[in-house]
Amino acid sequence: MTPPTTPTTPTTPTTPTTPTTPTTPTTPTTPTTPTTPTTPTTPTEPDHEPTQAEINDIYRQLIQNKFKLTIKYGDENGNYAPIPEYVPVKLYDENTIHQYLLVIDSVMSMYPDGFFQEMVNSGMTLNIYIVKTIGGRISGLTETWSNGYVTIMLQSDDGRYFADTMHHELMHYIDGYMKIAKHDPSAEANMNALNPAGYSYGDTNNNNYVYIGNNAATSYFMSSYGKTNFMEDRATIFSDMMTRATCPAYYTNGYPLNEKAKSIAQQIDNNFLTVNAETTEFWERCIAY
Ligand SMILES: [Zn+2]
């Protein structure tokens, strides 16, 4: 009896290479006689005044090139609706679109040069989608995909709060970048360490520990919404840091909100090449040391 032979793993058949067809020699081209240069024609006037839609598109491209993001509006984002129960209403009014392109440009100009490019270069692309309304009671949202595709949706019906909402959503983008691309998970622990002893997030239906105007020294949260989780806590504080015309009393060294602002700023210093501890960035101007 012959011992059973161990079966050999079949080798994958090699695909036969197709023979290459010989190339036919190219016939030398006869040199063309140089054409006499034509006299340049005077540029013709555009056949119409540019429409607001055309002006918006040119302006949008300018912002996109400057900050390395993509801006969409109207039907350009299909039927994007990341929260199934909310149906966004698209924005078509070109004058309104222009108004918010101006806001997006001015908001993004408040960040250091190259700041957004740094995040985009890591693979976290930024897409801003302007709609009329998102639905429900939310005024902005940020969706971060594991492949780095970040969409911030903003509603034009927010009027003068559009910029506040945009800074809020940009904080979510920055936090996503620090956690995913820079592998810095410290944001949650940083916030918990600065909350009252034993506090846990989620009690959004009351104003305990919330700044209400006369309690700067004992305020831990910018709004009850900031008590949702550590990310909303940071986004509500960061939006305040970016939008205050004058610095309120809670930005006093040692006060809880000031210390949270300090922690956010320090983490950004640590993670961005375009930001450093020596420069006072716009969001740092109210922080007291
Ligand atoms: Zn938020």
mmCIF file of C-alpha atoms and ligand atoms in Angstrom:
data_model
loop_
_atom_site.group_PDB
_atom_site.id
_atom_site.type_symbol
_atom_site.label_atom_id
_atom_site.label_comp_id
_atom_site.label_asym_id
_atom_site.label_seq_id
_atom_site.Cartn_x
_atom_site.Cartn_y
_atom_site.Cartn_z
ATOM 1 C CA MET A 1 0.000 0.000 0.000
ATOM 2 C CA THR A 2 1.299 3.319 -0.934
ATOM 3 C CA PRO A 3 0.875 6.017 1.682
ATOM 4 C CA PRO A 4 -1.673 8.609 0.680
ATOM 5 C CA THR A 5 0.033 11.442 -1.026
ATOM 6 C CA THR A 6 -0.556 14.897 0.363
ATOM 7 C CA PRO A 7 -2.622 16.764 -2.159
ATOM 8 C CA THR A 8 -0.726 19.534 -3.757
ATOM 9 C CA THR A 9 -2.316 22.943 -3.799
ATOM 10 C CA PRO A 10 -3.290 23.613 -7.376
ATOM 11 C CA THR A 11 -1.271 26.342 -8.892
ATOM 12 C CA THR A 12 -3.306 29.106 -10.377
ATOM 13 C CA PRO A 13 -3.049 28.820 -14.117
ATOM 14 C CA THR A 14 -1.181 31.662 -15.634
ATOM 15 C CA THR A 15 -3.182 33.638 -18.110
ATOM 16 C CA PRO A 16 -1.647 33.276 -21.535
ATOM 17 C CA THR A 17 -0.168 36.500 -22.690
ATOM 18 C CA THR A 18 -1.696 37.813 -25.848
ATOM 19 C CA PRO A 19 0.896 38.251 -28.513
ATOM 20 C CA THR A 20 1.565 41.843 -29.231
ATOM 21 C CA THR A 21 0.763 42.945 -32.724
ATOM 22 C CA PRO A 22 3.762 44.468 -34.399
ATOM 23 C CA THR A 23 3.440 48.153 -34.751
ATOM 24 C CA THR A 24 3.347 49.442 -38.260
ATOM 25 C CA PRO A 25 6.044 51.984 -38.883
ATOM 26 C CA THR A 26 4.673 55.460 -38.983
ATOM 27 C CA THR A 27 5.063 57.319 -42.199
ATOM 28 C CA PRO A 28 7.083 60.457 -41.677
ATOM 29 C CA THR A 29 4.870 63.474 -41.680
ATOM 30 C CA THR A 30 5.602 66.137 -44.193
ATOM 31 C CA PRO A 31 6.480 69.360 -42.453
ATOM 32 C CA THR A 32 3.655 71.798 -42.583
ATOM 33 C CA THR A 33 4.278 75.235 -43.904
ATOM 34 C CA PRO A 34 4.077 77.724 -41.088
ATOM 35 C CA THR A 35 0.840 79.625 -41.090
ATOM 36 C CA THR A 36 1.003 83.360 -41.096
ATOM 37 C CA PRO A 37 -0.015 84.621 -37.691
ATOM 38 C CA THR A 38 -3.520 85.942 -37.607
ATOM 39 C CA THR A 39 -4.077 89.350 -36.152
ATOM 40 C CA PRO A 40 -5.662 88.932 -32.752
ATOM 41 C CA THR A 41 -9.328 89.613 -32.739
ATOM 42 C CA THR A 42 -10.578 92.146 -30.257
ATOM 43 C CA PRO A 43 -12.407 90.299 -27.510
ATOM 44 C CA THR A 44 -16.093 90.343 -28.059
ATOM 45 C CA GLU A 45 -18.374 91.607 -25.351
ATOM 46 C CA PRO A 46 -20.193 88.792 -23.559
ATOM 47 C CA ASP A 47 -23.510 88.283 -25.254
ATOM 48 C CA HIS A 48 -25.357 88.920 -21.987
ATOM 49 C CA GLU A 49 -24.913 90.419 -18.579
ATOM 50 C CA PRO A 50 -23.784 87.631 -16.209
ATOM 51 C CA THR A 51 -26.708 86.166 -14.317
ATOM 52 C CA GLN A 52 -26.677 85.940 -10.517
ATOM 53 C CA ALA A 53 -26.304 82.166 -10.903
ATOM 54 C CA GLU A 54 -23.150 82.646 -12.997
ATOM 55 C CA ILE A 55 -21.740 85.184 -10.562
ATOM 56 C CA ASN A 56 -22.438 82.784 -7.676
ATOM 57 C CA ASP A 57 -20.732 79.930 -9.463
ATOM 58 C CA ILE A 58 -17.579 81.992 -10.081
ATOM 59 C CA TYR A 59 -17.554 83.199 -6.475
ATOM 60 C CA ARG A 60 -18.119 79.675 -5.197
ATOM 61 C CA GLN A 61 -15.117 78.418 -7.196
ATOM 62 C CA LEU A 62 -12.977 81.192 -5.754
ATOM 63 C CA ILE A 63 -13.893 80.158 -2.177
ATOM 64 C CA GLN A 64 -13.373 76.487 -3.010
ATOM 65 C CA ASN A 65 -9.867 77.164 -4.369
ATOM 66 C CA LYS A 66 -8.968 79.328 -1.406
ATOM 67 C CA PHE A 67 -10.041 76.884 1.315
ATOM 68 C CA LYS A 68 -9.948 73.529 -0.526
ATOM 69 C CA LEU A 69 -13.531 72.580 0.127
ATOM 70 C CA THR A 70 -16.599 71.873 -1.972
ATOM 71 C CA ILE A 71 -19.738 73.972 -1.708
ATOM 72 C CA LYS A 72 -23.066 72.714 -2.980
ATOM 73 C CA TYR A 73 -26.576 74.120 -3.126
ATOM 74 C CA GLY A 74 -29.807 73.658 -5.082
ATOM 75 C CA ASP A 75 -30.044 70.156 -6.564
ATOM 76 C CA GLU A 76 -26.290 69.581 -6.466
ATOM 77 C CA ASN A 77 -26.338 67.179 -3.536
ATOM 78 C CA GLY A 78 -29.178 64.963 -4.760
ATOM 79 C CA ASN A 79 -31.657 64.181 -2.026
ATOM 80 C CA TYR A 80 -29.070 64.145 0.747
ATOM 81 C CA ALA A 81 -30.940 63.666 4.014
ATOM 82 C CA PRO A 82 -28.760 62.060 6.695
ATOM 83 C CA ILE A 83 -31.526 62.092 9.312
ATOM 84 C CA PRO A 84 -34.355 60.037 7.818
ATOM 85 C CA GLU A 85 -37.189 61.811 9.638
ATOM 86 C CA TYR A 86 -36.081 65.262 8.432
ATOM 87 C CA VAL A 87 -36.607 66.260 4.815
ATOM 88 C CA PRO A 88 -34.354 69.201 3.900
ATOM 89 C CA VAL A 89 -35.833 71.970 1.752
ATOM 90 C CA LYS A 90 -33.374 72.868 -1.006
ATOM 91 C CA LEU A 91 -32.202 76.403 -1.601
ATOM 92 C CA TYR A 92 -32.642 77.814 -5.108
ATOM 93 C CA ASP A 93 -32.833 81.570 -4.570
ATOM 94 C CA GLU A 94 -29.627 82.927 -6.130
ATOM 95 C CA ASN A 95 -29.618 86.151 -4.099
ATOM 96 C CA THR A 96 -29.845 84.172 -0.868
ATOM 97 C CA ILE A 97 -27.135 81.803 -2.109
ATOM 98 C CA HIS A 98 -24.890 84.810 -2.758
ATOM 99 C CA GLN A 99 -25.538 86.184 0.717
ATOM 100 C CA TYR A 100 -24.426 82.914 2.352
ATOM 101 C CA LEU A 101 -21.417 82.434 0.077
ATOM 102 C CA LEU A 102 -20.257 85.771 1.505
ATOM 103 C CA VAL A 103 -20.763 84.454 5.044
ATOM 104 C CA ILE A 104 -18.917 81.180 4.311
ATOM 105 C CA ASP A 105 -15.995 83.155 2.852
ATOM 106 C CA SER A 106 -15.784 85.493 5.842
ATOM 107 C CA VAL A 107 -16.173 82.689 8.407
ATOM 108 C CA MET A 108 -13.402 80.598 6.857
ATOM 109 C CA SER A 109 -11.127 83.647 6.596
ATOM 110 C CA MET A 110 -11.117 83.832 10.407
ATOM 111 C CA TYR A 111 -9.011 80.655 10.629
ATOM 112 C CA PRO A 112 -5.222 80.572 10.081
ATOM 113 C CA ASP A 113 -3.857 80.291 6.543
ATOM 114 C CA GLY A 114 -3.668 76.667 5.435
ATOM 115 C CA PHE A 115 -5.752 75.456 8.399
ATOM 116 C CA PHE A 116 -8.460 73.794 6.306
ATOM 117 C CA GLN A 117 -5.989 72.556 3.721
ATOM 118 C CA GLU A 118 -4.188 70.689 6.502
ATOM 119 C CA MET A 119 -7.331 68.689 7.280
ATOM 120 C CA VAL A 120 -8.160 68.110 3.612
ATOM 121 C CA ASN A 121 -4.584 66.921 2.936
ATOM 122 C CA SER A 122 -5.072 64.193 5.558
ATOM 123 C CA GLY A 123 -7.930 62.811 3.466
ATOM 124 C CA MET A 124 -10.750 64.477 5.403
ATOM 125 C CA THR A 125 -12.464 66.322 2.591
ATOM 126 C CA LEU A 126 -14.891 69.069 3.525
ATOM 127 C CA ASN A 127 -18.192 69.576 1.774
ATOM 128 C CA ILE A 128 -20.594 72.336 2.694
ATOM 129 C CA TYR A 129 -24.169 72.013 1.565
ATOM 130 C CA ILE A 130 -26.415 75.050 1.922
ATOM 131 C CA VAL A 131 -30.137 74.329 2.134
ATOM 132 C CA LYS A 132 -33.152 76.453 2.989
ATOM 133 C CA THR A 133 -34.108 74.313 5.983
ATOM 134 C CA ILE A 134 -32.814 71.002 7.304
ATOM 135 C CA GLY A 135 -35.989 69.955 9.102
ATOM 136 C CA GLY A 136 -36.753 69.335 12.743
ATOM 137 C CA ARG A 137 -35.262 71.842 15.113
ATOM 138 C CA ILE A 138 -31.665 71.569 13.991
ATOM 139 C CA SER A 139 -29.906 74.406 12.217
ATOM 140 C CA GLY A 140 -26.749 72.606 11.149
ATOM 141 C CA LEU A 141 -25.259 69.150 11.104
ATOM 142 C CA THR A 142 -21.936 67.511 10.439
ATOM 143 C CA GLU A 143 -21.681 64.013 9.091
ATOM 144 C CA THR A 144 -18.271 62.332 9.212
ATOM 145 C CA TRP A 145 -17.707 59.173 7.205
ATOM 146 C CA SER A 146 -14.967 56.687 8.051
ATOM 147 C CA ASN A 147 -13.450 57.330 4.619
ATOM 148 C CA GLY A 148 -12.925 60.956 5.615
ATOM 149 C CA TYR A 149 -15.817 62.480 3.705
ATOM 150 C CA VAL A 150 -17.219 65.241 5.917
ATOM 151 C CA THR A 151 -20.427 67.042 5.031
ATOM 152 C CA ILE A 152 -21.587 70.112 6.894
ATOM 153 C CA MET A 153 -25.162 71.084 6.164
ATOM 154 C CA LEU A 154 -26.271 74.631 6.957
ATOM 155 C CA GLN A 155 -29.673 76.234 6.583
ATOM 156 C CA SER A 156 -30.064 79.695 5.122
ATOM 157 C CA ASP A 157 -33.231 80.293 7.148
ATOM 158 C CA ASP A 158 -30.936 80.686 10.175
ATOM 159 C CA GLY A 159 -30.308 84.253 9.082
ATOM 160 C CA ARG A 160 -27.836 85.999 11.335
ATOM 161 C CA TYR A 161 -27.079 82.790 13.262
ATOM 162 C CA PHE A 162 -25.694 81.101 10.136
ATOM 163 C CA ALA A 163 -22.095 82.034 11.037
ATOM 164 C CA ASP A 164 -22.500 80.821 14.657
ATOM 165 C CA THR A 165 -23.843 77.518 13.378
ATOM 166 C CA MET A 166 -21.020 77.235 10.877
ATOM 167 C CA HIS A 167 -18.334 77.682 13.575
ATOM 168 C CA HIS A 168 -20.196 75.116 15.692
ATOM 169 C CA GLU A 169 -20.154 72.593 12.845
ATOM 170 C CA LEU A 170 -16.526 73.382 12.025
ATOM 171 C CA MET A 171 -15.636 72.407 15.611
ATOM 172 C CA HIS A 172 -17.167 68.989 14.908
ATOM 173 C CA TYR A 173 -14.990 68.820 11.774
ATOM 174 C CA ILE A 174 -11.862 69.831 13.736
ATOM 175 C CA ASP A 175 -12.668 67.286 16.474
ATOM 176 C CA GLY A 176 -13.172 64.597 13.838
ATOM 177 C CA TYR A 177 -9.810 65.454 12.300
ATOM 178 C CA MET A 178 -7.963 65.376 15.652
ATOM 179 C CA LYS A 179 -9.512 62.042 16.581
ATOM 180 C CA ILE A 180 -9.490 60.207 13.231
ATOM 181 C CA ALA A 181 -6.550 61.638 11.303
ATOM 182 C CA LYS A 182 -4.311 62.669 14.210
ATOM 183 C CA HIS A 183 -5.294 59.759 16.498
ATOM 184 C CA ASP A 184 -5.798 62.079 19.459
ATOM 185 C CA PRO A 185 -8.719 60.768 21.540
ATOM 186 C CA SER A 186 -8.208 63.168 24.469
ATOM 187 C CA ALA A 187 -11.197 65.481 23.835
ATOM 188 C CA GLU A 188 -13.701 63.463 25.876
ATOM 189 C CA ALA A 189 -11.435 62.994 28.904
ATOM 190 C CA ASN A 190 -10.400 66.663 28.722
ATOM 191 C CA MET A 191 -14.022 67.803 28.964
ATOM 192 C CA ASN A 192 -14.984 65.306 31.685
ATOM 193 C CA ALA A 193 -12.059 66.461 33.799
ATOM 194 C CA LEU A 194 -13.423 70.019 33.681
ATOM 195 C CA ASN A 195 -17.033 69.117 34.533
ATOM 196 C CA PRO A 196 -18.444 69.178 38.080
ATOM 197 C CA ALA A 197 -17.425 66.115 40.118
ATOM 198 C CA GLY A 198 -19.562 63.119 39.228
ATOM 199 C CA TYR A 199 -21.283 64.841 36.321
ATOM 200 C CA SER A 200 -22.362 62.855 33.268
ATOM 201 C CA TYR A 201 -23.700 64.313 30.005
ATOM 202 C CA GLY A 202 -27.288 64.013 28.822
ATOM 203 C CA ASP A 203 -29.404 66.226 31.127
ATOM 204 C CA THR A 204 -30.380 68.765 28.464
ATOM 205 C CA ASN A 205 -33.829 69.546 29.871
ATOM 206 C CA ASN A 206 -32.622 71.856 32.649
ATOM 207 C CA ASN A 207 -30.229 74.762 33.098
ATOM 208 C CA ASN A 208 -28.131 73.295 35.907
ATOM 209 C CA TYR A 209 -24.517 74.486 35.425
ATOM 210 C CA VAL A 210 -25.562 76.464 32.302
ATOM 211 C CA TYR A 211 -24.526 80.109 31.882
ATOM 212 C CA ILE A 212 -27.648 82.237 32.265
ATOM 213 C CA GLY A 213 -26.100 85.663 32.713
ATOM 214 C CA ASN A 214 -25.279 86.072 36.390
ATOM 215 C CA ASN A 215 -23.325 82.918 37.157
ATOM 216 C CA ALA A 216 -20.046 83.266 35.225
ATOM 217 C CA ALA A 217 -17.913 81.725 37.977
ATOM 218 C CA THR A 218 -20.019 78.577 38.287
ATOM 219 C CA SER A 219 -21.035 77.978 34.654
ATOM 220 C CA TYR A 220 -19.753 74.842 32.986
ATOM 221 C CA PHE A 221 -21.888 74.878 29.831
ATOM 222 C CA MET A 222 -22.720 77.509 27.232
ATOM 223 C CA SER A 223 -26.283 76.203 26.823
ATOM 224 C CA SER A 224 -28.396 73.254 27.872
ATOM 225 C CA TYR A 225 -27.729 71.796 24.405
ATOM 226 C CA GLY A 226 -24.036 71.744 25.296
ATOM 227 C CA LYS A 227 -24.907 69.126 27.924
ATOM 228 C CA THR A 228 -25.859 66.590 25.211
ATOM 229 C CA ASN A 229 -22.349 65.101 25.061
ATOM 230 C CA PHE A 230 -18.722 66.265 25.135
ATOM 231 C CA MET A 231 -18.762 67.074 21.390
ATOM 232 C CA GLU A 232 -21.756 69.439 21.644
ATOM 233 C CA ASP A 233 -20.183 70.927 24.767
ATOM 234 C CA ARG A 234 -17.065 71.800 22.742
ATOM 235 C CA ALA A 235 -18.991 72.989 19.665
ATOM 236 C CA THR A 236 -21.190 75.372 21.681
ATOM 237 C CA ILE A 237 -18.131 76.784 23.487
ATOM 238 C CA PHE A 238 -16.023 77.060 20.329
ATOM 239 C CA SER A 239 -18.793 78.872 18.443
ATOM 240 C CA ASP A 240 -18.928 81.378 21.323
ATOM 241 C CA MET A 241 -15.135 81.786 21.219
ATOM 242 C CA MET A 242 -15.372 82.644 17.511
ATOM 243 C CA THR A 243 -18.344 84.991 17.563
ATOM 244 C CA ARG A 244 -18.217 87.156 20.711
ATOM 245 C CA ALA A 245 -17.738 90.855 19.938
ATOM 246 C CA THR A 246 -16.627 91.451 23.522
ATOM 247 C CA CYS A 247 -15.397 88.847 25.988
ATOM 248 C CA PRO A 248 -17.950 87.872 28.676
ATOM 249 C CA ALA A 249 -17.015 87.416 32.344
ATOM 250 C CA TYR A 250 -16.852 83.607 32.125
ATOM 251 C CA TYR A 251 -13.568 84.064 30.279
ATOM 252 C CA THR A 252 -11.748 84.607 33.575
ATOM 253 C CA ASN A 253 -8.747 82.519 34.531
ATOM 254 C CA GLY A 254 -9.909 79.556 36.612
ATOM 255 C CA TYR A 255 -13.599 79.768 35.681
ATOM 256 C CA PRO A 256 -14.916 76.473 34.244
ATOM 257 C CA LEU A 257 -15.873 77.759 30.763
ATOM 258 C CA ASN A 258 -12.540 79.564 30.416
ATOM 259 C CA GLU A 259 -10.688 76.367 31.339
ATOM 260 C CA LYS A 260 -12.685 74.381 28.771
ATOM 261 C CA ALA A 261 -11.898 77.000 26.120
ATOM 262 C CA LYS A 262 -8.229 76.767 27.113
ATOM 263 C CA SER A 263 -8.282 72.988 26.781
ATOM 264 C CA ILE A 264 -9.874 73.122 23.296
ATOM 265 C CA ALA A 265 -7.333 75.714 22.140
ATOM 266 C CA GLN A 266 -4.421 73.728 23.524
ATOM 267 C CA GLN A 267 -5.530 70.557 21.769
ATOM 268 C CA ILE A 268 -5.758 72.448 18.467
ATOM 269 C CA ASP A 269 -2.241 73.856 19.095
ATOM 270 C CA ASN A 270 -0.998 70.298 19.583
ATOM 271 C CA ASN A 271 -2.552 68.859 16.439
ATOM 272 C CA PHE A 272 -2.176 71.504 13.730
ATOM 273 C CA LEU A 273 1.004 72.536 11.949
ATOM 274 C CA THR A 274 -0.605 75.843 10.989
ATOM 275 C CA VAL A 275 -1.361 76.686 14.644
ATOM 276 C CA ASN A 276 1.113 77.143 17.464
ATOM 277 C CA ALA A 277 1.106 78.130 21.105
ATOM 278 C CA GLU A 278 2.959 81.414 20.471
ATOM 279 C CA THR A 279 0.292 82.895 18.187
ATOM 280 C CA THR A 280 -3.040 84.077 19.564
ATOM 281 C CA GLU A 281 -5.537 82.691 17.082
ATOM 282 C CA PHE A 282 -8.905 84.354 16.648
ATOM 283 C CA TRP A 283 -10.609 81.756 18.872
ATOM 284 C CA GLU A 284 -8.061 82.378 21.625
ATOM 285 C CA ARG A 285 -8.530 86.114 21.985
ATOM 286 C CA CYS A 286 -10.942 85.875 24.947
ATOM 287 C CA ILE A 287 -9.170 83.127 26.883
ATOM 288 C CA ALA A 288 -7.643 84.366 30.146
ATOM 289 C CA TYR A 289 -4.341 82.898 31.361
HETATM 290 ZN ZN ZN B 1 -23.369 70.037 17.110
#
